[in-house]
Structure formats: C-alpha cells, structure tokens
C-alpha cells in the first residue's frame, strides 16, 4: 500500500513533467520555427522519450490504489495529472450531489477555427455527468449520452456542471452543460450504470 | 496562396515533430524513471518548448487554405497531423457517401483501466458522423449527437464508420459506430447542420 506522503512525493515528480508536455503540445501545433529548428527539437524530444522509456508501465496507467482507498486515475484522459492530453479537469463535488469544473481549452482541443471540437465538448460532458454517479470503489459506466449543441464553444475559459436528475436501480440519470461567459453552449443528458457486483 | 509542393514541404517539417510528441505523451504517462531522470527530462522539454516558441501562430492553428482550395485542418484534435493529441484519424470517403477510419488508441485515451474513455468514443464518433455531412468549403456543425454504449472499448486497434441516413434541407442525419475485433462497442446517431450562407 502507498501512503499519503508517498503519493504526494510521486505526484511532485510526475505532475510537472506532464505540465511541461502540455505546453510542448501547444507550441508543437503553433510553432512557426524554421525546418532546422524543428528538426533539432524533434531530435531532442526523441532523446528525452528514450530516457523516460528505460522503465515503462506495461499497457496503460490504469487506476492505481492508494493506501487510503483513494483511486489515483492519473492516466485518465480528462482528469489525469500524469496525462498531458487531459486539460486536466479538477472536478468539484457539492453536498447536493452536483459536480462542476472550471477549465481552459487551448489550441490542442480545436475543431472549427477558434472553437472547441464538438466531440471534445462530448468528452468533457461524458466525464462530468458520469462524475455525479461515480462513488469511491463503485464506478459507473456510460449507458447512453445525448448532446444538444446550442452554438459554437470558443476556445478559452469554460465551465461545466452536472447534477443527478433521478436514480432508478443501478441507473443514474444525469443532466448538465458546458458554458462560456455568455451562457450555455452545449447541453447533455446521460444514463450511467453501476454494474451489479456479487457481494462475496 | 500555397502550392501543393509548399504544403508537402511544410508537412515534411512539422508532421514528424507531432509524431515525436505523441510518443512523448505516451511515455510521460507510463514512465517509471526515477525523480532525477524525470526532472532532467522536464528541463529538456522546457528548453525545446522555448526554442519552438520564438515564433508562434497567435491563438490556434485554425483551418488554413491551400492553393488548390483544400483545407489544411492540421490543428484539429481528431485529424490534425500537427496536433499531438490527435491519434490522428485518417478518414476515408467511399463513393456511396459513407466514411470509415482504422486507428489505434493508446494509454493517452484511457478512462476505465485498459479501456478507452467513453467520452473519447464520443469524440471520434462526432467527427466520423460529421464527416458524412462535411463538403469542401461547406462545413457542417453538430446539432445533436446520441451515443449508446453496448460494452467497454478496449485500448488498441479500432474501427469507426458512419453513413448518411437521410438529408432534410440543411440537416444531415448520420449513423455510425465504433468496433473492435469482436464487433460494435458504441453506436451513434447525429444531426449535422450546414449553416445557411448568403450567396453574394
């Protein structure tokens, strides 16, 4: 088992690496550097990747268990602090069961020029709506998800929130939206399912 | 206007950089290197990002026009050859209007352990279904999108396809799915809208 201090130590090592790779992703898309500079950059990145590859987890990061029963979903594409693809979202839970997150989406999440890809809005909403149903040690999986796009979502500062509409047996019905400073851009509703587990 | 040769030249410069950053993302998530190695890697990545930042496109990549009227959506989060977050998908169009793509999703796209995040399936399906409605110079935007998750989608080799169900005025109704070697994992239907344009 991993203690809380050990987890904090691991996070202090790996989280800054992911943050630096996030910035590298952004400049990789936006750089206008010349061919020589880009080739030199690529060669250095390959060296760094080789150095980090001397010891690799097989497969994917998964969800690792900490000593206090907390899950470390550090590889998760939405919230993973070790995943440079994740913004990452920090999901806040309110006492009434609703959840919310404020986040910034940059050039890496683009679809139409200057706008968030509609599918990225779906990715964020799937996660935020699902978070209303997730319980520690009792994950919920998406059953269905429906998205209504009211208008384009510009890249930049955004807000997402979701709440439980009702619970029927193993099914949690959740609703939510993404909004910018001018209001809601995408609405969503979804059904999230807790797999039945045999009580040993 | 940019000639075809100039575009090929630009692609030869920037595409390998994005490919190297894709590999770096994967090893950033999976590395078990020690704190000293990771700190050294981070410092080198910061240097590379600085070098590439001497000249940056403002904002995001957008969709740049090539001389032949082709769009270069190189920053797109699903298909962008310059975007390390994109797998990237190569979308094939059949004569009957259907579209398909074979692709591989690694640790960077994880949700449940060993599985693709449900929201990433939504991202891929939004793009693939939308591609049935897209016409050069006449983009289509997602109106609604509904996803049904039949079972978990394991990380690895995957296939996505979509076709037009019907067209009603500016609306294209599309259906599609993601499949692994054992069959369909997620089904989708969506409505994609061509904004009315005033003919000048």
Tab-separated table of C-alpha atoms in Angstrom:
chain	number	residue	atom	x	y	z
A	1	UNK	CA	0.000	0.000	0.000
A	2	UNK	CA	1.093	3.521	-0.767
A	3	UNK	CA	0.998	6.132	1.994
A	4	UNK	CA	-0.316	9.644	1.525
A	5	UNK	CA	3.219	11.052	1.729
A	6	UNK	CA	4.458	8.620	-0.921
A	7	UNK	CA	1.608	9.651	-3.220
A	8	UNK	CA	2.417	13.334	-2.713
A	9	UNK	CA	6.057	12.508	-3.494
A	10	UNK	CA	5.164	10.664	-6.699
A	11	UNK	CA	2.889	13.492	-7.746
A	12	UNK	CA	5.667	16.049	-7.165
A	13	UNK	CA	7.882	14.049	-9.546
A	14	UNK	CA	5.481	13.294	-12.384
A	15	UNK	CA	2.929	16.129	-12.454
A	16	UNK	CA	5.437	18.847	-13.535
A	17	UNK	CA	6.580	16.571	-16.387
A	18	UNK	CA	3.014	16.300	-17.692
A	19	UNK	CA	2.572	20.068	-17.376
A	20	UNK	CA	5.677	20.685	-19.463
A	21	UNK	CA	4.497	18.220	-22.122
A	22	UNK	CA	1.126	20.034	-22.209
A	23	UNK	CA	2.927	23.262	-23.090
A	24	UNK	CA	5.014	21.389	-25.681
A	25	UNK	CA	1.805	20.088	-27.327
A	26	UNK	CA	0.515	23.645	-27.679
A	27	UNK	CA	3.723	25.032	-29.201
A	28	UNK	CA	4.055	21.982	-31.494
A	29	UNK	CA	0.740	23.000	-33.081
A	30	UNK	CA	1.514	26.726	-33.200
A	31	UNK	CA	5.235	26.980	-33.897
A	32	UNK	CA	6.425	28.800	-36.996
A	33	UNK	CA	10.064	27.928	-36.310
A	34	UNK	CA	12.146	27.030	-39.393
A	35	UNK	CA	12.919	23.494	-40.582
A	36	UNK	CA	16.334	23.343	-38.891
A	37	UNK	CA	14.979	24.412	-35.503
A	38	UNK	CA	12.069	21.976	-35.774
A	39	UNK	CA	14.341	19.071	-36.748
A	40	UNK	CA	16.642	19.815	-33.801
A	41	UNK	CA	13.631	19.986	-31.467
A	42	UNK	CA	12.338	16.655	-32.746
A	43	UNK	CA	15.731	15.001	-32.168
A	44	UNK	CA	15.854	16.299	-28.569
A	45	UNK	CA	12.302	15.102	-27.904
A	46	UNK	CA	13.198	11.636	-29.210
A	47	UNK	CA	16.181	11.537	-26.809
A	48	UNK	CA	14.005	12.547	-23.861
A	49	UNK	CA	11.416	9.907	-24.786
A	50	UNK	CA	14.202	7.293	-24.931
A	51	UNK	CA	15.473	8.312	-21.481
A	52	UNK	CA	11.966	8.103	-19.978
A	53	UNK	CA	11.421	4.723	-21.668
A	54	UNK	CA	14.134	2.846	-19.773
A	55	UNK	CA	11.397	1.744	-17.358
A	56	UNK	CA	7.770	1.840	-18.521
A	57	UNK	CA	4.500	0.586	-17.083
A	58	UNK	CA	3.180	-2.082	-19.424
A	59	UNK	CA	-0.035	-1.180	-21.275
A	60	UNK	CA	-1.661	1.859	-19.720
A	61	UNK	CA	-1.636	3.638	-16.354
A	62	UNK	CA	-4.969	2.247	-15.184
A	63	UNK	CA	-6.375	3.323	-11.856
A	64	UNK	CA	-3.894	2.698	-9.074
A	65	UNK	CA	-4.975	2.300	-5.468
A	66	UNK	CA	-3.559	4.492	-2.743
A	67	UNK	CA	-3.273	3.342	0.854
A	68	UNK	CA	-6.302	5.312	1.996
A	69	UNK	CA	-8.550	3.618	-0.554
A	70	UNK	CA	-8.424	6.659	-2.826
A	71	UNK	CA	-8.127	5.949	-6.534
A	72	UNK	CA	-5.331	7.585	-8.499
A	73	UNK	CA	-6.734	7.972	-12.020
A	74	UNK	CA	-3.553	9.771	-13.051
A	75	UNK	CA	-3.635	8.445	-16.614
A	76	UNK	CA	-7.239	9.461	-17.263
A	77	UNK	CA	-7.672	11.481	-20.482
A	78	UNK	CA	-9.922	14.048	-18.746
A	79	UNK	CA	-8.655	14.333	-15.158
A	80	UNK	CA	-5.263	12.564	-15.210
A	81	UNK	CA	-2.495	14.700	-13.704
A	82	UNK	CA	0.072	12.490	-15.475
A	83	UNK	CA	-1.755	12.599	-18.831
A	84	UNK	CA	-0.656	15.577	-20.968
A	85	UNK	CA	-3.790	15.142	-23.124
A	86	UNK	CA	-6.002	15.898	-20.086
A	87	UNK	CA	-6.634	19.662	-19.527
A	88	UNK	CA	-6.760	18.293	-16.673
A	89	UNK	CA	-10.208	18.885	-15.212
A	90	UNK	CA	-10.489	19.272	-11.443
A	91	UNK	CA	-13.987	18.031	-10.635
A	92	UNK	CA	-15.609	19.562	-7.560
A	93	UNK	CA	-18.427	17.755	-5.754
A	94	UNK	CA	-21.120	19.719	-3.901
A	95	UNK	CA	-23.064	18.325	-0.946
A	96	UNK	CA	-26.248	18.132	-3.029
A	97	UNK	CA	-24.522	15.655	-5.371
A	98	UNK	CA	-23.926	18.123	-8.205
A	99	UNK	CA	-20.461	18.499	-9.720
A	100	UNK	CA	-18.664	21.302	-11.536
A	101	UNK	CA	-15.345	22.223	-13.106
A	102	UNK	CA	-13.766	25.381	-14.481
A	103	UNK	CA	-11.131	24.761	-17.128
A	104	UNK	CA	-9.310	26.251	-20.084
A	105	UNK	CA	-9.163	24.624	-23.511
A	106	UNK	CA	-6.382	25.778	-25.852
A	107	UNK	CA	-5.339	25.102	-29.456
A	108	UNK	CA	-4.925	21.368	-28.738
A	109	UNK	CA	-8.719	20.933	-28.495
A	110	UNK	CA	-9.692	22.735	-31.701
A	111	UNK	CA	-12.304	21.680	-34.231
A	112	UNK	CA	-13.803	24.580	-36.202
A	113	UNK	CA	-11.317	27.503	-36.299
A	114	UNK	CA	-11.075	29.155	-32.878
A	115	UNK	CA	-13.638	26.759	-31.418
A	116	UNK	CA	-13.624	23.627	-29.278
A	117	UNK	CA	-14.257	20.439	-31.301
A	118	UNK	CA	-17.848	19.325	-30.725
A	119	UNK	CA	-16.501	15.914	-29.748
A	120	UNK	CA	-14.303	17.434	-27.037
A	121	UNK	CA	-17.431	19.012	-25.535
A	122	UNK	CA	-18.912	15.492	-25.581
A	123	UNK	CA	-15.775	14.115	-23.879
A	124	UNK	CA	-15.945	16.703	-21.087
A	125	UNK	CA	-19.708	16.245	-20.608
A	126	UNK	CA	-19.461	12.445	-20.539
A	127	UNK	CA	-16.959	12.759	-17.726
A	128	UNK	CA	-18.781	15.476	-15.752
A	129	UNK	CA	-22.176	13.763	-15.981
A	130	UNK	CA	-20.575	10.427	-15.087
A	131	UNK	CA	-18.949	12.025	-12.043
A	132	UNK	CA	-22.404	12.513	-10.485
A	133	UNK	CA	-22.837	8.726	-10.471
A	134	UNK	CA	-19.288	7.667	-9.549
A	135	UNK	CA	-18.776	6.508	-5.978
A	136	UNK	CA	-15.392	5.513	-4.485
A	137	UNK	CA	-14.864	1.852	-5.333
A	138	UNK	CA	-18.134	1.787	-7.250
A	139	UNK	CA	-17.520	3.074	-10.779
A	140	UNK	CA	-20.350	3.928	-13.166
A	141	UNK	CA	-20.202	3.383	-16.904
A	142	UNK	CA	-21.934	5.406	-19.602
A	143	UNK	CA	-25.059	3.722	-20.934
A	144	UNK	CA	-26.343	6.464	-23.189
A	145	UNK	CA	-25.367	10.085	-23.717
A	146	UNK	CA	-27.259	12.739	-25.685
A	147	UNK	CA	-25.784	16.112	-26.577
A	148	UNK	CA	-27.504	19.234	-27.897
A	149	UNK	CA	-25.227	21.861	-29.393
A	150	UNK	CA	-26.812	25.297	-28.977
A	151	UNK	CA	-23.914	27.243	-30.516
A	152	UNK	CA	-20.166	27.038	-31.021
A	153	UNK	CA	-17.925	26.881	-27.937
A	154	UNK	CA	-14.943	29.203	-28.294
A	155	UNK	CA	-11.520	28.055	-27.087
A	156	UNK	CA	-10.649	29.595	-23.713
A	157	UNK	CA	-12.123	29.679	-20.222
A	158	UNK	CA	-15.094	27.350	-19.792
A	159	UNK	CA	-17.350	25.906	-17.112
A	160	UNK	CA	-19.071	22.535	-16.952
A	161	UNK	CA	-21.579	21.276	-14.417
A	162	UNK	CA	-23.924	18.347	-13.918
A	163	UNK	CA	-26.457	17.019	-11.457
A	164	UNK	CA	-28.437	13.852	-10.868
A	165	UNK	CA	-31.955	14.025	-12.291
A	166	UNK	CA	-33.064	10.704	-10.759
A	167	UNK	CA	-31.828	7.236	-9.793
A	168	UNK	CA	-33.623	4.040	-10.854
A	169	UNK	CA	-31.957	0.900	-9.522
A	170	UNK	CA	-28.454	0.676	-10.999
A	171	UNK	CA	-29.136	3.599	-13.357
A	172	UNK	CA	-28.301	7.231	-12.604
A	173	UNK	CA	-29.909	9.796	-14.922
A	174	UNK	CA	-27.757	12.921	-15.083
A	175	UNK	CA	-28.065	16.282	-16.831
A	176	UNK	CA	-25.510	19.005	-17.376
A	177	UNK	CA	-23.967	21.576	-19.665
A	178	UNK	CA	-20.898	23.464	-20.799
A	179	UNK	CA	-20.992	27.244	-20.647
A	180	UNK	CA	-18.789	30.178	-21.570
A	181	UNK	CA	-19.005	33.745	-20.259
A	182	UNK	CA	-22.131	34.295	-22.388
A	183	UNK	CA	-24.063	31.239	-21.223
A	184	UNK	CA	-24.711	27.617	-22.156
A	185	UNK	CA	-23.200	26.280	-25.392
A	186	UNK	CA	-23.858	22.510	-25.118
A	187	UNK	CA	-26.460	20.609	-23.073
A	188	UNK	CA	-26.270	16.911	-22.208
A	189	UNK	CA	-28.239	14.142	-20.580
A	190	UNK	CA	-26.958	10.680	-19.875
A	191	UNK	CA	-27.655	7.386	-18.186
A	192	UNK	CA	-24.816	5.946	-16.118
A	193	UNK	CA	-24.860	2.368	-14.915
A	194	UNK	CA	-23.323	0.746	-11.836
A	195	UNK	CA	-22.501	-2.841	-12.785
A	196	UNK	CA	-24.094	-5.258	-10.328
A	197	UNK	CA	-21.383	-6.762	-8.133
A	198	UNK	CA	-21.667	-10.027	-6.297
A	199	UNK	CA	-21.193	-9.479	-2.563
A	200	UNK	CA	-18.616	-12.032	-1.536
B	1	UNK	CA	-1.711	31.006	-51.919
B	2	UNK	CA	0.280	27.956	-51.025
B	3	UNK	CA	1.234	25.481	-53.772
B	4	UNK	CA	0.951	21.721	-53.389
B	5	UNK	CA	4.749	21.397	-53.195
B	6	UNK	CA	4.931	24.023	-50.459
B	7	UNK	CA	2.274	22.180	-48.465
B	8	UNK	CA	4.161	18.891	-48.809
B	9	UNK	CA	7.299	20.708	-47.665
B	10	UNK	CA	5.588	22.168	-44.601
B	11	UNK	CA	4.121	18.777	-43.761
B	12	UNK	CA	7.566	17.140	-44.004
B	13	UNK	CA	8.838	19.658	-41.418
B	14	UNK	CA	6.016	19.642	-38.872
B	15	UNK	CA	4.396	16.178	-39.045
B	16	UNK	CA	7.464	14.289	-37.657
B	17	UNK	CA	7.584	16.743	-34.720
B	18	UNK	CA	3.963	15.965	-33.815
B	19	UNK	CA	4.673	12.227	-34.117
B	20	UNK	CA	7.582	12.505	-31.692
B	21	UNK	CA	5.453	14.467	-29.219
B	22	UNK	CA	2.758	11.756	-29.474
B	23	UNK	CA	5.311	9.184	-28.353
B	24	UNK	CA	6.483	11.529	-25.575
B	25	UNK	CA	2.868	11.817	-24.312
B	26	UNK	CA	2.632	8.036	-24.051
B	27	UNK	CA	5.917	7.619	-22.166
B	28	UNK	CA	5.098	10.598	-19.899
B	29	UNK	CA	2.073	8.642	-18.669
B	30	UNK	CA	3.869	5.291	-18.392
B	31	UNK	CA	7.403	6.124	-17.297
B	32	UNK	CA	8.725	4.677	-14.057
B	33	UNK	CA	12.007	6.564	-14.348
B	34	UNK	CA	13.391	7.989	-11.091
B	35	UNK	CA	12.966	11.573	-9.880
B	36	UNK	CA	16.360	12.723	-11.180
B	37	UNK	CA	15.750	11.370	-14.688
B	38	UNK	CA	12.254	12.856	-14.773
B	39	UNK	CA	13.459	16.280	-13.592
B	40	UNK	CA	16.194	16.273	-16.270
B	41	UNK	CA	13.626	15.272	-18.918
B	42	UNK	CA	11.301	18.072	-17.828
B	43	UNK	CA	14.107	20.642	-18.070
B	44	UNK	CA	14.989	19.497	-21.602
B	45	UNK	CA	11.329	19.623	-22.681
B	46	UNK	CA	11.047	23.184	-21.330
B	47	UNK	CA	14.115	24.170	-23.395
B	48	UNK	CA	12.660	22.622	-26.552
B	49	UNK	CA	9.335	24.386	-25.959
B	50	UNK	CA	11.208	27.691	-25.543
B	51	UNK	CA	13.099	27.155	-28.830
B	52	UNK	CA	9.862	26.369	-30.696
B	53	UNK	CA	8.183	29.409	-29.134
B	54	UNK	CA	10.425	32.021	-30.758
B	55	UNK	CA	7.764	32.316	-33.460
B	56	UNK	CA	4.200	31.160	-32.705
B	57	UNK	CA	0.901	31.441	-34.521
B	58	UNK	CA	-1.411	33.566	-32.364
B	59	UNK	CA	-4.388	31.755	-30.865
B	60	UNK	CA	-4.884	28.386	-32.546
B	61	UNK	CA	-3.966	26.750	-35.867
B	62	UNK	CA	-7.412	27.137	-37.401
B	63	UNK	CA	-8.084	25.763	-40.856
B	64	UNK	CA	-5.593	27.142	-43.332
B	65	UNK	CA	-6.340	27.294	-47.053
B	66	UNK	CA	-4.074	25.632	-49.578
B	67	UNK	CA	-3.732	26.908	-53.136
B	68	UNK	CA	-5.936	24.153	-54.566
B	69	UNK	CA	-8.852	25.089	-52.304
B	70	UNK	CA	-8.083	22.164	-49.986
B	71	UNK	CA	-8.401	22.841	-46.287
B	72	UNK	CA	-5.491	22.041	-44.013
B	73	UNK	CA	-7.094	21.204	-40.656
B	74	UNK	CA	-3.665	20.383	-39.252
B	75	UNK	CA	-4.502	21.561	-35.745
B	76	UNK	CA	-7.726	19.531	-35.477
B	77	UNK	CA	-7.903	17.420	-32.295
B	78	UNK	CA	-9.096	14.344	-34.222
B	79	UNK	CA	-7.408	14.507	-37.638
B	80	UNK	CA	-4.723	17.177	-37.269
B	81	UNK	CA	-1.282	15.965	-38.407
B	82	UNK	CA	0.313	18.790	-36.397
B	83	UNK	CA	-1.759	18.106	-33.257
B	84	UNK	CA	-0.086	15.517	-30.973
B	85	UNK	CA	-3.425	14.983	-29.187
B	86	UNK	CA	-4.980	13.659	-32.431
B	87	UNK	CA	-4.412	9.902	-32.998
B	88	UNK	CA	-4.640	11.228	-35.883
B	89	UNK	CA	-7.585	9.688	-37.707
B	90	UNK	CA	-7.316	9.291	-41.471
B	91	UNK	CA	-10.922	9.476	-42.670
B	92	UNK	CA	-11.675	7.586	-45.884
B	93	UNK	CA	-14.675	8.535	-48.017
B	94	UNK	CA	-16.476	5.914	-50.111
B	95	UNK	CA	-18.409	6.750	-53.284
B	96	UNK	CA	-21.708	5.959	-51.560
B	97	UNK	CA	-21.043	8.786	-49.087
B	98	UNK	CA	-20.079	6.551	-46.172
B	99	UNK	CA	-16.837	7.155	-44.269
B	100	UNK	CA	-14.512	4.971	-42.217
B	101	UNK	CA	-11.243	5.028	-40.292
B	102	UNK	CA	-8.983	2.441	-38.711
B	103	UNK	CA	-6.947	3.747	-35.799
B	104	UNK	CA	-5.110	2.807	-32.632
B	105	UNK	CA	-5.826	4.359	-29.227
B	106	UNK	CA	-3.105	4.032	-26.584
B	107	UNK	CA	-2.704	4.916	-22.896
B	108	UNK	CA	-3.314	8.618	-23.637
B	109	UNK	CA	-7.019	7.948	-24.286
B	110	UNK	CA	-7.771	5.884	-21.178
B	111	UNK	CA	-10.849	6.088	-18.978
B	112	UNK	CA	-11.642	2.836	-17.127
B	113	UNK	CA	-8.439	0.774	-16.695
B	114	UNK	CA	-7.357	-0.680	-20.059
B	115	UNK	CA	-10.318	0.895	-21.822
B	116	UNK	CA	-10.983	3.916	-23.998
B	117	UNK	CA	-12.726	6.749	-22.112
B	118	UNK	CA	-16.401	6.783	-23.103
B	119	UNK	CA	-16.021	10.444	-23.978
B	120	UNK	CA	-13.176	9.688	-26.403
B	121	UNK	CA	-15.531	7.296	-28.215
B	122	UNK	CA	-17.967	10.235	-28.395
B	123	UNK	CA	-15.207	12.487	-29.756
B	124	UNK	CA	-14.304	10.012	-32.514
B	125	UNK	CA	-17.955	9.362	-33.394
B	126	UNK	CA	-18.824	13.066	-33.514
B	127	UNK	CA	-16.037	13.547	-36.028
B	128	UNK	CA	-16.770	10.459	-38.139
B	129	UNK	CA	-20.517	11.098	-38.316
B	130	UNK	CA	-19.878	14.760	-39.085
B	131	UNK	CA	-17.524	13.757	-41.911
B	132	UNK	CA	-20.509	12.309	-43.823
B	133	UNK	CA	-22.012	15.813	-43.946
B	134	UNK	CA	-18.842	17.874	-44.494
B	135	UNK	CA	-18.295	19.221	-48.004
B	136	UNK	CA	-15.214	21.172	-49.096
B	137	UNK	CA	-15.857	24.823	-48.292
B	138	UNK	CA	-19.217	23.913	-46.720
B	139	UNK	CA	-18.635	22.763	-43.146
B	140	UNK	CA	-21.342	21.085	-41.079
B	141	UNK	CA	-21.763	21.590	-37.350
B	142	UNK	CA	-23.122	19.105	-34.827
B	143	UNK	CA	-26.739	19.797	-33.872
B	144	UNK	CA	-27.401	16.750	-31.717
B	145	UNK	CA	-25.466	13.573	-31.020
B	146	UNK	CA	-26.715	10.445	-29.232
B	147	UNK	CA	-24.435	7.613	-28.125
B	148	UNK	CA	-25.307	4.113	-26.940
B	149	UNK	CA	-22.541	2.232	-25.170
B	150	UNK	CA	-23.002	-1.512	-25.705
B	151	UNK	CA	-19.860	-2.549	-23.830
B	152	UNK	CA	-16.407	-1.255	-22.933
B	153	UNK	CA	-13.977	-0.412	-25.746
B	154	UNK	CA	-10.513	-1.779	-25.027
B	155	UNK	CA	-7.456	0.339	-25.879
B	156	UNK	CA	-5.807	-0.833	-29.103
B	157	UNK	CA	-6.796	-1.285	-32.752
B	158	UNK	CA	-10.253	0.098	-33.535
B	159	UNK	CA	-12.523	0.857	-36.464
B	160	UNK	CA	-15.128	3.586	-36.883
B	161	UNK	CA	-17.603	4.108	-39.687
B	162	UNK	CA	-20.640	6.223	-40.498
B	163	UNK	CA	-23.159	6.804	-43.228
B	164	UNK	CA	-25.905	9.272	-44.076
B	165	UNK	CA	-29.337	8.069	-43.046
B	166	UNK	CA	-31.199	10.935	-44.734
B	167	UNK	CA	-30.923	14.634	-45.619
B	168	UNK	CA	-33.658	17.146	-44.808
B	169	UNK	CA	-32.859	20.660	-46.015
B	170	UNK	CA	-29.751	21.885	-44.172
B	171	UNK	CA	-29.806	18.851	-41.846
B	172	UNK	CA	-27.873	15.633	-42.453
B	173	UNK	CA	-28.926	12.664	-40.277
B	174	UNK	CA	-25.987	10.289	-39.840
B	175	UNK	CA	-25.499	6.960	-38.065
B	176	UNK	CA	-22.323	5.084	-37.207
B	177	UNK	CA	-20.358	3.044	-34.710
B	178	UNK	CA	-17.010	2.104	-33.220
B	179	UNK	CA	-15.983	-1.547	-33.340
B	180	UNK	CA	-13.144	-3.725	-32.123
B	181	UNK	CA	-12.168	-7.184	-33.403
B	182	UNK	CA	-15.218	-8.651	-31.620
B	183	UNK	CA	-17.813	-6.259	-33.030
B	184	UNK	CA	-19.573	-2.998	-32.233
B	185	UNK	CA	-18.882	-1.334	-28.871
B	186	UNK	CA	-20.578	2.079	-29.271
B	187	UNK	CA	-23.383	3.178	-31.625
B	188	UNK	CA	-24.190	6.782	-32.525
B	189	UNK	CA	-26.674	8.892	-34.391
B	190	UNK	CA	-26.394	12.586	-35.014
B	191	UNK	CA	-27.825	15.571	-36.820
B	192	UNK	CA	-25.326	17.812	-38.588
B	193	UNK	CA	-26.265	21.233	-39.834
B	194	UNK	CA	-24.948	23.284	-42.761
B	195	UNK	CA	-25.316	26.934	-41.772
B	196	UNK	CA	-27.251	28.838	-44.427
B	197	UNK	CA	-24.884	31.085	-46.345
B	198	UNK	CA	-25.954	34.182	-48.211
B	199	UNK	CA	-24.962	33.830	-51.865
B	200	UNK	CA	-23.138	37.070	-52.636
